[in-house]
Coordinates of C-alpha atoms in Angstrom, one line a residue:
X42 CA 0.0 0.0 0.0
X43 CA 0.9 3.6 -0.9
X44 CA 2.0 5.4 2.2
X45 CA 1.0 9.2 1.9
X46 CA 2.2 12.0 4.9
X47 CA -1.1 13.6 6.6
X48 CA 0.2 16.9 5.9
X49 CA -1.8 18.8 8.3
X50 CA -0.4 16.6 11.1
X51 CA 3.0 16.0 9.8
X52 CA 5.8 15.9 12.6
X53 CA 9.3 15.9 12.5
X54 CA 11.6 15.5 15.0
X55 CA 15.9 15.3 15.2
X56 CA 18.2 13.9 17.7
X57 CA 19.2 15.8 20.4
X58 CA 23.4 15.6 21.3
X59 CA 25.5 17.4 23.3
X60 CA 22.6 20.1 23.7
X61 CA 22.1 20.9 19.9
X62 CA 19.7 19.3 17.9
X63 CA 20.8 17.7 15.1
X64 CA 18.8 16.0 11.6
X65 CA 19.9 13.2 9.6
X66 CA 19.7 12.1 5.8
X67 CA 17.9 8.9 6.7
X68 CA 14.8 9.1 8.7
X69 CA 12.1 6.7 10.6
X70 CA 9.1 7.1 8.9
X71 CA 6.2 6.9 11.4
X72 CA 3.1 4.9 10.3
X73 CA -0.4 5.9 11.6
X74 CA -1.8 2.5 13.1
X75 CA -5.4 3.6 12.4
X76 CA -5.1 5.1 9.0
X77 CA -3.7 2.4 6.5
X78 CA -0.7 3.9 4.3
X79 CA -0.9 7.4 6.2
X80 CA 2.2 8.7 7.5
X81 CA 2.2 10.5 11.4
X82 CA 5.7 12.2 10.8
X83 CA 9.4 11.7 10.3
X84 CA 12.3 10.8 13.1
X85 CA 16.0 11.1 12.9
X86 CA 17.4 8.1 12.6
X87 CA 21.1 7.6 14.0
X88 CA 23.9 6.3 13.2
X89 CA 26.4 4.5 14.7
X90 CA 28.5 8.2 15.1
X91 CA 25.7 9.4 16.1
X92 CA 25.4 7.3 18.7
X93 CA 29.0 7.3 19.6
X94 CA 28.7 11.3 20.2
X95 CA 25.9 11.0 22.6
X96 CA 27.9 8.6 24.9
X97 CA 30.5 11.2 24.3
X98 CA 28.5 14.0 25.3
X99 CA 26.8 12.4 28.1
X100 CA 30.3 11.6 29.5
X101 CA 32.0 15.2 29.1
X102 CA 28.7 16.6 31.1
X103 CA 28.9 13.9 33.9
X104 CA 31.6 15.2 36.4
X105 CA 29.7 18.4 36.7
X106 CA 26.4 17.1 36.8
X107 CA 27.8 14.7 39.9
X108 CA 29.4 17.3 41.3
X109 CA 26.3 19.6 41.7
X110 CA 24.6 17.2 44.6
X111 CA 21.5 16.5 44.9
X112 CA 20.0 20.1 46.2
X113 CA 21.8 21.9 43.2
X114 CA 20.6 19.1 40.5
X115 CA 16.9 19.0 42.1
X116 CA 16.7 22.6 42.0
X117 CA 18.2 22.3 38.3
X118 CA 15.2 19.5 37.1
X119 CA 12.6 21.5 38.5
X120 CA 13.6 25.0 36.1
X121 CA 13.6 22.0 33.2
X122 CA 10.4 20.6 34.0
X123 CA 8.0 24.2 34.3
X124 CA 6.5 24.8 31.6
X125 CA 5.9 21.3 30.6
X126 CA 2.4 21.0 30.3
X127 CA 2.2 23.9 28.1
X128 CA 2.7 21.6 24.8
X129 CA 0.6 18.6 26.4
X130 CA -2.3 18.9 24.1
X131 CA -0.3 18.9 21.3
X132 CA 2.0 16.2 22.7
X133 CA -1.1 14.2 23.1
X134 CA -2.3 14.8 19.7
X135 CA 0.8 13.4 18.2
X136 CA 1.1 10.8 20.5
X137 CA -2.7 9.3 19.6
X138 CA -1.9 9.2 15.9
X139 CA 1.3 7.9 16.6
X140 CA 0.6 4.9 19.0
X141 CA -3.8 4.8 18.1
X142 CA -4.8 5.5 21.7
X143 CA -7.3 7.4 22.3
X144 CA -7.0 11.2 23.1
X145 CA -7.4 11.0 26.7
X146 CA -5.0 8.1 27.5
X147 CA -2.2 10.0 25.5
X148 CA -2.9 13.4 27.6
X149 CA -2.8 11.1 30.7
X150 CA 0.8 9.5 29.4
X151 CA 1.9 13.2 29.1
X152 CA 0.7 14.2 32.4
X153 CA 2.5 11.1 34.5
X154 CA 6.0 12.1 33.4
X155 CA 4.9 15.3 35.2
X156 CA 3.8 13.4 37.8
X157 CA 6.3 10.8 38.5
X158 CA 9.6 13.7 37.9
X159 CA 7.9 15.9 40.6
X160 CA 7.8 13.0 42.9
X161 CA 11.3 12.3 42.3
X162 CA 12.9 15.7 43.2
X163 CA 10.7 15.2 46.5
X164 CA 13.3 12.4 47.3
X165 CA 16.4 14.8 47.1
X166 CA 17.1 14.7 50.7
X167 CA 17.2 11.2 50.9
X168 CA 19.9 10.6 47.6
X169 CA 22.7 11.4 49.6
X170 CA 21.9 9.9 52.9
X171 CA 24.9 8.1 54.0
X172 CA 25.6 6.1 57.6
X173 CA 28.6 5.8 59.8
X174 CA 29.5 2.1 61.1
X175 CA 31.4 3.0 64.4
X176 CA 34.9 1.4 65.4
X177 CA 34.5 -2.1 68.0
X178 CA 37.5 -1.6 70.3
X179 CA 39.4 -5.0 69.8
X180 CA 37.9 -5.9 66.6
X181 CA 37.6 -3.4 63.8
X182 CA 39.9 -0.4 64.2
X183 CA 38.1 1.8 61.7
X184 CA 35.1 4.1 61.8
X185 CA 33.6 3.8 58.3
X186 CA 31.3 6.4 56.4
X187 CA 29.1 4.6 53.7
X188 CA 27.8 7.1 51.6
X189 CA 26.2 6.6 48.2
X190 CA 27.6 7.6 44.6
X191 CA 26.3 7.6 40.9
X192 CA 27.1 5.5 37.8
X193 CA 27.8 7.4 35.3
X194 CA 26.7 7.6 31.8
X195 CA 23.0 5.7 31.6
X196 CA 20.7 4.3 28.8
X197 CA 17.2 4.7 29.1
X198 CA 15.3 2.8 26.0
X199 CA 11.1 3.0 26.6
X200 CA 8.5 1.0 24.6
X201 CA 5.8 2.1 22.0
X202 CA 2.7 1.6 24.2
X203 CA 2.8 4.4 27.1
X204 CA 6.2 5.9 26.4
X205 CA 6.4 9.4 28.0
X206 CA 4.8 7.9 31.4
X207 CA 7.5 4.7 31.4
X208 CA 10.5 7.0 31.0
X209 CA 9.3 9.1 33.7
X210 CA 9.4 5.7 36.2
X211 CA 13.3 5.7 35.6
X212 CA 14.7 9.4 34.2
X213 CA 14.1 11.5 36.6
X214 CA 15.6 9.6 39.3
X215 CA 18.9 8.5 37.2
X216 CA 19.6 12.0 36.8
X217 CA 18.6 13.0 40.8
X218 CA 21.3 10.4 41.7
X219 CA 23.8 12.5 39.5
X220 CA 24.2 10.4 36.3
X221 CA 23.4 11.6 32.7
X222 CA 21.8 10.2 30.7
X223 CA 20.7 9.2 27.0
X224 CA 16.8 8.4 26.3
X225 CA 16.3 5.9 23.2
X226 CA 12.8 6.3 22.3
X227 CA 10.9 3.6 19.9
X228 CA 11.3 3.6 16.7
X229 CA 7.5 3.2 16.1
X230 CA 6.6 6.2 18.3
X231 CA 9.2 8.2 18.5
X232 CA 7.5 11.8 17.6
X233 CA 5.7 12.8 20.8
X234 CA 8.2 11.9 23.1
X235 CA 11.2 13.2 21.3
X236 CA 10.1 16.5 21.6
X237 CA 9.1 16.6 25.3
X238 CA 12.1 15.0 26.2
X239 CA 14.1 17.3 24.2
X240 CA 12.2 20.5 25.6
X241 CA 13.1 19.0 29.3
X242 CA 16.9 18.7 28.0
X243 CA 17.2 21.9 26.7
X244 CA 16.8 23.5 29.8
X245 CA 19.6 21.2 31.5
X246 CA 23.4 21.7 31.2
X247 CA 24.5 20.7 27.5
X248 CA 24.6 16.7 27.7
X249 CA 23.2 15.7 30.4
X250 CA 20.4 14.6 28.5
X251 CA 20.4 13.4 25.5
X252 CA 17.5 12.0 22.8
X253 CA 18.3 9.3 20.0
X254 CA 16.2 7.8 17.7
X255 CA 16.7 4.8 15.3
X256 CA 17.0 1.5 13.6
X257 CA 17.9 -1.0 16.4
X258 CA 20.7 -2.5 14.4
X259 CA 22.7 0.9 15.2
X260 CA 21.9 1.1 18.4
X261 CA 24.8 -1.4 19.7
X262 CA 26.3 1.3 21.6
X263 CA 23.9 2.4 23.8
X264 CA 24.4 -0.6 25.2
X265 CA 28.0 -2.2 24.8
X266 CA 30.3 1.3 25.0
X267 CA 32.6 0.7 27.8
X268 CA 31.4 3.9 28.8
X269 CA 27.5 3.1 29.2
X270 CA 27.4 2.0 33.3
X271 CA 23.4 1.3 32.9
X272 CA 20.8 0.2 30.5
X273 CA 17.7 0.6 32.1
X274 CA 14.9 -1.0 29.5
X275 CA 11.3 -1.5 29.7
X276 CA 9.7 -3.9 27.1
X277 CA 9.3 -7.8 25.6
X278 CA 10.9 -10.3 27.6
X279 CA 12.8 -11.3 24.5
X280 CA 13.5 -8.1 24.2
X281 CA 15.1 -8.0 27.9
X282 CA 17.1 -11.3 27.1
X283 CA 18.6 -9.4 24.0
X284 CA 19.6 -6.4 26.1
X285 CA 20.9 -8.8 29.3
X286 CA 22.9 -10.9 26.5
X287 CA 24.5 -7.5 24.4
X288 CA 24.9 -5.8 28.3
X289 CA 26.9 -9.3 29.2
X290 CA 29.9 -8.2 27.2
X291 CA 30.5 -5.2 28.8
X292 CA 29.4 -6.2 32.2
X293 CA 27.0 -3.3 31.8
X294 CA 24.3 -3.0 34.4
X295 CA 21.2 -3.5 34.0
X296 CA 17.1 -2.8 35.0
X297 CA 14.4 -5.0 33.5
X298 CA 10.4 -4.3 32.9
X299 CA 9.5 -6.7 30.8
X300 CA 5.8 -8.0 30.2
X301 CA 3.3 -9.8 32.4
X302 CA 0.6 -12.1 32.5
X303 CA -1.1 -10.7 36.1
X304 CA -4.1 -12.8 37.2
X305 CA -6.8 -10.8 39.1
X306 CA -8.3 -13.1 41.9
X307 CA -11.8 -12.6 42.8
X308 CA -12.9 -14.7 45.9
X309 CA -16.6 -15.7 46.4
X310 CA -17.4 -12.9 48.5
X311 CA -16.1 -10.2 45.8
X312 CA -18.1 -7.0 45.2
X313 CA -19.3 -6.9 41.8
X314 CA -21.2 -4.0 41.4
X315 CA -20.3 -0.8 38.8
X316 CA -18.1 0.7 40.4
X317 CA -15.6 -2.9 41.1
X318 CA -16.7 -3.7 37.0
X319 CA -15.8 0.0 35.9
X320 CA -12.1 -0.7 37.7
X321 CA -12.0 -4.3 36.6
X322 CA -13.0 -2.9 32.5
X323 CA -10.4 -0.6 32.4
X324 CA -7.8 -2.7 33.9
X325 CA -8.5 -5.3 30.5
X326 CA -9.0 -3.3 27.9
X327 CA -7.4 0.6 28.8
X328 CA -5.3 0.9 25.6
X329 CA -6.6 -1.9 23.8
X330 CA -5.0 -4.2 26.4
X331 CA -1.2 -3.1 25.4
X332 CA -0.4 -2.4 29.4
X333 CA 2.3 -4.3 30.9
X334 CA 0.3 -4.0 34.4
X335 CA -3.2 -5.0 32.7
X336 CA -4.8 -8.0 33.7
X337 CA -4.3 -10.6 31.5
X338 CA -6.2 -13.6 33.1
X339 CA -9.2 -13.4 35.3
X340 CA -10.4 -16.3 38.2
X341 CA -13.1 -16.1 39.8
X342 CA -15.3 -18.3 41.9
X343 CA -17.3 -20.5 40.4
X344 CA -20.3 -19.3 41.7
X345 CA -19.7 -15.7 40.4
X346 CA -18.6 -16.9 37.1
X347 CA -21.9 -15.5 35.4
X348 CA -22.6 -12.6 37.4
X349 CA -18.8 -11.1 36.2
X350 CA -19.5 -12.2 33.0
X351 CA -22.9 -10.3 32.2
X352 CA -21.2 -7.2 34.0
X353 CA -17.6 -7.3 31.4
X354 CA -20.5 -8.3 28.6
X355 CA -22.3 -5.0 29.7
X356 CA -19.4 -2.6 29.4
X357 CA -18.6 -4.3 26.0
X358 CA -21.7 -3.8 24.1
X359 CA -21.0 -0.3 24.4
X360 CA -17.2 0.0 23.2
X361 CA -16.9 1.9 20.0
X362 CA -14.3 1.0 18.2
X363 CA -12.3 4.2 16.1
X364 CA -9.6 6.5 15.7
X365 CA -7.7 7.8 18.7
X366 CA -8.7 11.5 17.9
X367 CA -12.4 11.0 16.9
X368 CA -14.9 12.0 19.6
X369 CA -16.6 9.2 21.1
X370 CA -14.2 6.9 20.1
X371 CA -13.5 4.1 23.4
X372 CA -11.0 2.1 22.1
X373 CA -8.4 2.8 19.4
X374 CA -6.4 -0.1 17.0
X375 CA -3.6 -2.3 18.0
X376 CA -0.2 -0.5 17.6
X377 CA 0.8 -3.0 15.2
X378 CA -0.2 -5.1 12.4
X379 CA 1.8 -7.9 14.0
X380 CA 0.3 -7.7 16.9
X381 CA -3.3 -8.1 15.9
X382 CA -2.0 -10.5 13.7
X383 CA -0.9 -12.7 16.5
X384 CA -3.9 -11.8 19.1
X385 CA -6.2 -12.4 16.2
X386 CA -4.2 -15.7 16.4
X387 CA -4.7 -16.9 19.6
X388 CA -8.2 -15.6 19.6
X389 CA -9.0 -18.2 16.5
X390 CA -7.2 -21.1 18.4
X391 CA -9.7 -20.7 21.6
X392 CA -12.5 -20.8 19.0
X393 CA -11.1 -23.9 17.4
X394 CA -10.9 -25.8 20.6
X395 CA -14.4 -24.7 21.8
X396 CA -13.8 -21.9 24.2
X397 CA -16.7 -19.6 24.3
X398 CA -15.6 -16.9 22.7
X399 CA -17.6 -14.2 23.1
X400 CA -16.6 -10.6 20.4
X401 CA -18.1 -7.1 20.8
X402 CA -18.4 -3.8 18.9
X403 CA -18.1 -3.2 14.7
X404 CA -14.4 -2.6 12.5
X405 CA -14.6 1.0 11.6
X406 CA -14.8 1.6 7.8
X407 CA -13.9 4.4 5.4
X408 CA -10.8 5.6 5.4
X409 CA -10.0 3.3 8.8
X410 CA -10.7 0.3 6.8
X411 CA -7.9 -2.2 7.0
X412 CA -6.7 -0.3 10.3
X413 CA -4.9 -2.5 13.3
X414 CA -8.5 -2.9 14.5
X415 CA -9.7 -6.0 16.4
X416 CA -13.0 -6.9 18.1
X417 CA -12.5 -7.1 21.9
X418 CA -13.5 -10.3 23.2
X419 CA -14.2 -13.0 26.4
X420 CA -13.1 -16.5 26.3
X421 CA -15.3 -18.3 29.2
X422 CA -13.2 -20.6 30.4
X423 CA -11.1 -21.8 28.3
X424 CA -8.5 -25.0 28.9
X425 CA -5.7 -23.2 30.4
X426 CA -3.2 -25.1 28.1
X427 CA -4.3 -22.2 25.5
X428 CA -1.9 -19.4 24.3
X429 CA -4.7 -17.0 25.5
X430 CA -4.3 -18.2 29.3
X431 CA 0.0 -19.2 28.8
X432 CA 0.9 -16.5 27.2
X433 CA 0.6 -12.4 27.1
X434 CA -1.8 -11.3 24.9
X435 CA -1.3 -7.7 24.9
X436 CA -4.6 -6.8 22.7
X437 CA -8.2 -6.7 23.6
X438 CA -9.0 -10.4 25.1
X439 CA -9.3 -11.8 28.7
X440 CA -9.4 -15.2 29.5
X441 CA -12.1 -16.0 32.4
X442 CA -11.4 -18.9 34.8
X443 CA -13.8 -20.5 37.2
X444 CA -12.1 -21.6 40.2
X445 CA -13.3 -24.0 43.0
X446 CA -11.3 -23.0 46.3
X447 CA -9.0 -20.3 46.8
X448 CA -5.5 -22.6 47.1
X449 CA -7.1 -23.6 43.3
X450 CA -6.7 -20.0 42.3
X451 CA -3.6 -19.1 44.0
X452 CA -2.1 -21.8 42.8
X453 CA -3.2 -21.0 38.8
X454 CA -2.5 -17.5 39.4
X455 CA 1.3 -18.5 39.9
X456 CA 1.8 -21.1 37.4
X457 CA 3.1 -19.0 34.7
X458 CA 6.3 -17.6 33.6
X459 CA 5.6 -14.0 34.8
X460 CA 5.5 -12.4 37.8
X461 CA 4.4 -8.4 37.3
X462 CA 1.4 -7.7 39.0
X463 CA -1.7 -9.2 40.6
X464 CA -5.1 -8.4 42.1
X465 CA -7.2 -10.0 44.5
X466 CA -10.8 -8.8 45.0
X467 CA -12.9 -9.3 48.1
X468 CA -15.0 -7.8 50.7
X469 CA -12.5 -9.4 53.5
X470 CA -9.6 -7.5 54.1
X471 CA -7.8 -10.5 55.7
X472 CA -8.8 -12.7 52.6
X473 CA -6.7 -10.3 50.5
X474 CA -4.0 -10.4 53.3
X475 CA -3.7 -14.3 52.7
X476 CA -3.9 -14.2 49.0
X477 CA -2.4 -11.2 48.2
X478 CA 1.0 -12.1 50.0
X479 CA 1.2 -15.7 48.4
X480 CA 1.3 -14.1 44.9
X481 CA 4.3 -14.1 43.4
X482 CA 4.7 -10.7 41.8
X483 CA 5.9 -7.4 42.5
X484 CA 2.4 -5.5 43.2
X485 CA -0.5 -6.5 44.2
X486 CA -3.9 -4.3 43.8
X487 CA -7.0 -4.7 46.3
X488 CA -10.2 -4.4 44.5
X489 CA -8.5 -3.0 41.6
X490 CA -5.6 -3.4 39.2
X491 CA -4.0 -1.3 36.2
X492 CA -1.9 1.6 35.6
X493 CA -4.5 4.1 36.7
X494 CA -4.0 3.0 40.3
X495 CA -0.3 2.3 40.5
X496 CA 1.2 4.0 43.5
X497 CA 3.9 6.2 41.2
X498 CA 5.9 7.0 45.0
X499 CA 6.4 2.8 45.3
X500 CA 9.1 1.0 43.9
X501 CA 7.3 -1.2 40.4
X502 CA 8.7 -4.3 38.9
X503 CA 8.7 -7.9 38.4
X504 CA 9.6 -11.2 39.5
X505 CA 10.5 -14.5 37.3
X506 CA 10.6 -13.3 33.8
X507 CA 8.8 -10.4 34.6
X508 CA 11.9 -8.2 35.2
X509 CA 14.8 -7.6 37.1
X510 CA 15.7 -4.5 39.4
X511 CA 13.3 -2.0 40.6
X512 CA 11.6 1.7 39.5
X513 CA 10.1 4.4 41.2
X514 CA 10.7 5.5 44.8
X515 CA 14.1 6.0 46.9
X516 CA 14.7 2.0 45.5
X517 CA 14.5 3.6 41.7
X518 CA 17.2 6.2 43.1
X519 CA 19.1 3.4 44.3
X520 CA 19.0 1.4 41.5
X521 CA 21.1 4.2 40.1
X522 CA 23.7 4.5 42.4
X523 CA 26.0 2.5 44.0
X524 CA 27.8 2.4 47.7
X525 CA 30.8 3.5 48.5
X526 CA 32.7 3.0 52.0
X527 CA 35.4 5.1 53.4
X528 CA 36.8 3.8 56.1
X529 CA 39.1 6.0 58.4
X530 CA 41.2 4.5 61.1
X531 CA 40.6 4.9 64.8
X532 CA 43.5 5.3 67.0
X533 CA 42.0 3.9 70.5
X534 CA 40.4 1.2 68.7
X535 CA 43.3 0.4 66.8
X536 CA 45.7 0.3 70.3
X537 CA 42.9 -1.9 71.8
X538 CA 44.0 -4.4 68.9
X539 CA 47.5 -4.7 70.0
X540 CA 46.3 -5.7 73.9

């Protein structure tokens, strides 16, 4: 198919190096998901150099940076961050036609990075905390001072789904701890966030923060320079292997947040009324399923089976399926023709082994024909051998489980490869007590689940496949930094040695 530029949307964006922006002959051209053969807008893409210079650039401005402590590089963040929201309806705009969520969920995406980099400076009296480990007479002669310090130069590479809000988890506090950094954004939405990441790094001392965007084949060296001390990446799990593998040879650190197949638990004595359904709906389905943090499987008691069923059914009949920037639209295409290849995929195979399967809502037509639309759908309960149970569907379809007893569910709620997030919805605080601590994941949600109500002040990631390392919080400040011990001798505890 012909791909034509929507020239009264058109973007364009360049990398940003050493604090200069800076175009290139090649460029990524960015496809609209909804609108088949329509171009968004054009990204630099880098090149190996290009890459090279960043690293450069973030290594020249890293001394200084460190240097500045935590007050002086708070204070600092906060001058690059005012003005932010000034853009964020146009950042929003381009981000919808970009990634095909819908208006509202892009806005939102702008507005965490806000969110989550205020939070961070709040931490600055914390970053440098260090504590004093006092002499023992006759034992250890030496007072020692363990104090924290930064990395150094650090990668941060974001996926295509909620890109602004992900880079927030990590950015803000890599560069509170006093490293600099270079953001890699993706190379199928790299408009919207190029530009507010470059309008943040403007503001900031000439390359402390850098923007590159590009083929993944040149991207080597954001990862295996000797002089990269962290790659900090949020994505696929083969995707994470890949980065832990190229990281390997360089012995480069690294944080994992890689996908999830998060059960949400509901006992027999859950409330299921709108408000729990509401929470439950948009946990599922909020950008046509493509959250990490979504539920991806759903048990619930026998008895209740129905009763959740009708209420999910409810909410379904009236999703209307459409472009991201059309009013009324609910629920925008898949990001990728891939993608709704493959959920379209596992979707058939429930059918073909007689799951229910139960589809809502009509395909846009017109100019949206042939879009990365798919139907949202219910499987009722399906064998859990299925790829729609075992594996993460990221797309608009939730597998619901009956279970018998609550060691049943626990026990199916584990037996996977991930380990993300998890739910457990009752009316007995207790009960979610006992089930919530035996699931093995990094968060758990009370009588809700998703994005929307992650605590952006508590440290997020996974367990198992699910990840490695932590964000958010003084732990995502940590994760930056390392110890370092300086230990000074103690005359009277030293002469106690030689009695």
């Amino acid at each position: 198919m012909s791909q034509t530029v929507d020239t009264a949307t058109a973007v364009r964006t360049g990398l940003f190096i050493g604090g200069e922006e800076r175009f290139t002959d090649e460029v990524l051209k960015v496809a609209d998901p909804g609108k088949p053969g329509v171009i968004v807008g054009e990204a630099a893409s880098a090149s190996p150099q290009d890459v090279a210079d960043a690293v450069a650039a973030a290594k020249a401005a890293y001394p200084a940076w460190a240097a500045l402590g935590a007050e002086g590089r708070a204070k600092a963040m906060a001058d690059a961050i005012a003005g932010i929201a000034d853009d964020r309806d146009e950042d929003a705009r381009i981000l919808s036609q970009e990634n095909g969520k819908v208006r509202m969920e892009a806005w939102v995406d702008a507005l965490v990075f806000e969110l989550r980099w205020n939070l961070a400076l709040s931490l600055k009296d914390e970053v440098e905390t260090s504590k004093t480990l006092p002499a023992i007479p006759g034992a250890i002669p030496v007072n020692t001072e363990v104090a924290f310090q930064p990395l150094g130069v650090v990668t941060i590479i974001v996926p295509f789904n909620w890109p602004i809000a992900i880079l927030a988890a990590s950015l803000p506090h890599a560069l509170l701890a006093g490293n600099t950094a270079i953001v890699k954004v993706p190379p199928t939405t790299p408009l919207a966030t190029a530009r507010l990441v470059q309008r943040v790094a403007e503001k900031l001392p000439a390359g402390v923060l850098n923007v590159i965007s590009g083929k993944d084949e040149n991207m080597s060296g954001l990862i295996q320079n000797p002089d990269i001390a962290k790659v900090c990446f949020t994505g696929s799990v083969n995707g994470g292997k890949r980065i832990m593998e190229m990281a390997s040879k360089s012995l480069t650190r690294v944080t994992l947040e890689l996908g999830g197949n998060d059960a949400a638990i509901f006992l027999e004595d859950a409330i299921i009324d709108d408000a729990h359904l509401d929470r439950l709906y948009a946990a599922i389905f909020d950008t046509t399923g493509q959250i990490c943090m979504n539920a991806k499987r759903v048990y619930v008691h026998r008895s209740r089976l129905d009763e959740l069923v009708a209420g999910l059914e409810a909410r379904l009949q009236n999703v209307k399926l459409g472009y991201g920037l059309d009013e009324g639209t609910t629920m925008g295409p898949l990001h990728s023709p891939a993608q709704k290849a493959f959920v379209e995929e596992i979707i058939q195979e429930a059918k073909d082994s007689g799951a229910e399967v139960r589809e809502y809502g009509e395909l846009p037509g017109g100019d949206l024909a042939g879009g990365n639309f798919l139907r949202p759908a219910i499987v009722v309960d399906p064998d859990p051998s299925l790829r729609v149970v075992t594996q993460e569907q990221f797309g608009p379809v939730i597998p619901i489980i009956p279970f018998d007893t609550e060691e049943e569910a626990v026990r199916a709620a584990n037996d996977t490869w991930a380990g993300l997030c998890g739910s457990v919805w009752t009316a007995d605080p207790e009960a979610a007590q006992r089930v919530g601590s035996q699931l093995v994941c990094g968060y758990v949600w009370v009588n809700d689940h998703g994005a929307t109500r992650c605590d952006l002040r508590a440290p997020f990631g996974g367990m198992k496949q699910s990840g490695i390392g932590r964000e958010q919080g003084i732990e995502g400040v940590r994760s930056f930094q390392d110890t370092r011990s300086i230990a000074v001798l103690d005359p009277e505890a030293l002469a106690a040695m030689a009695h």
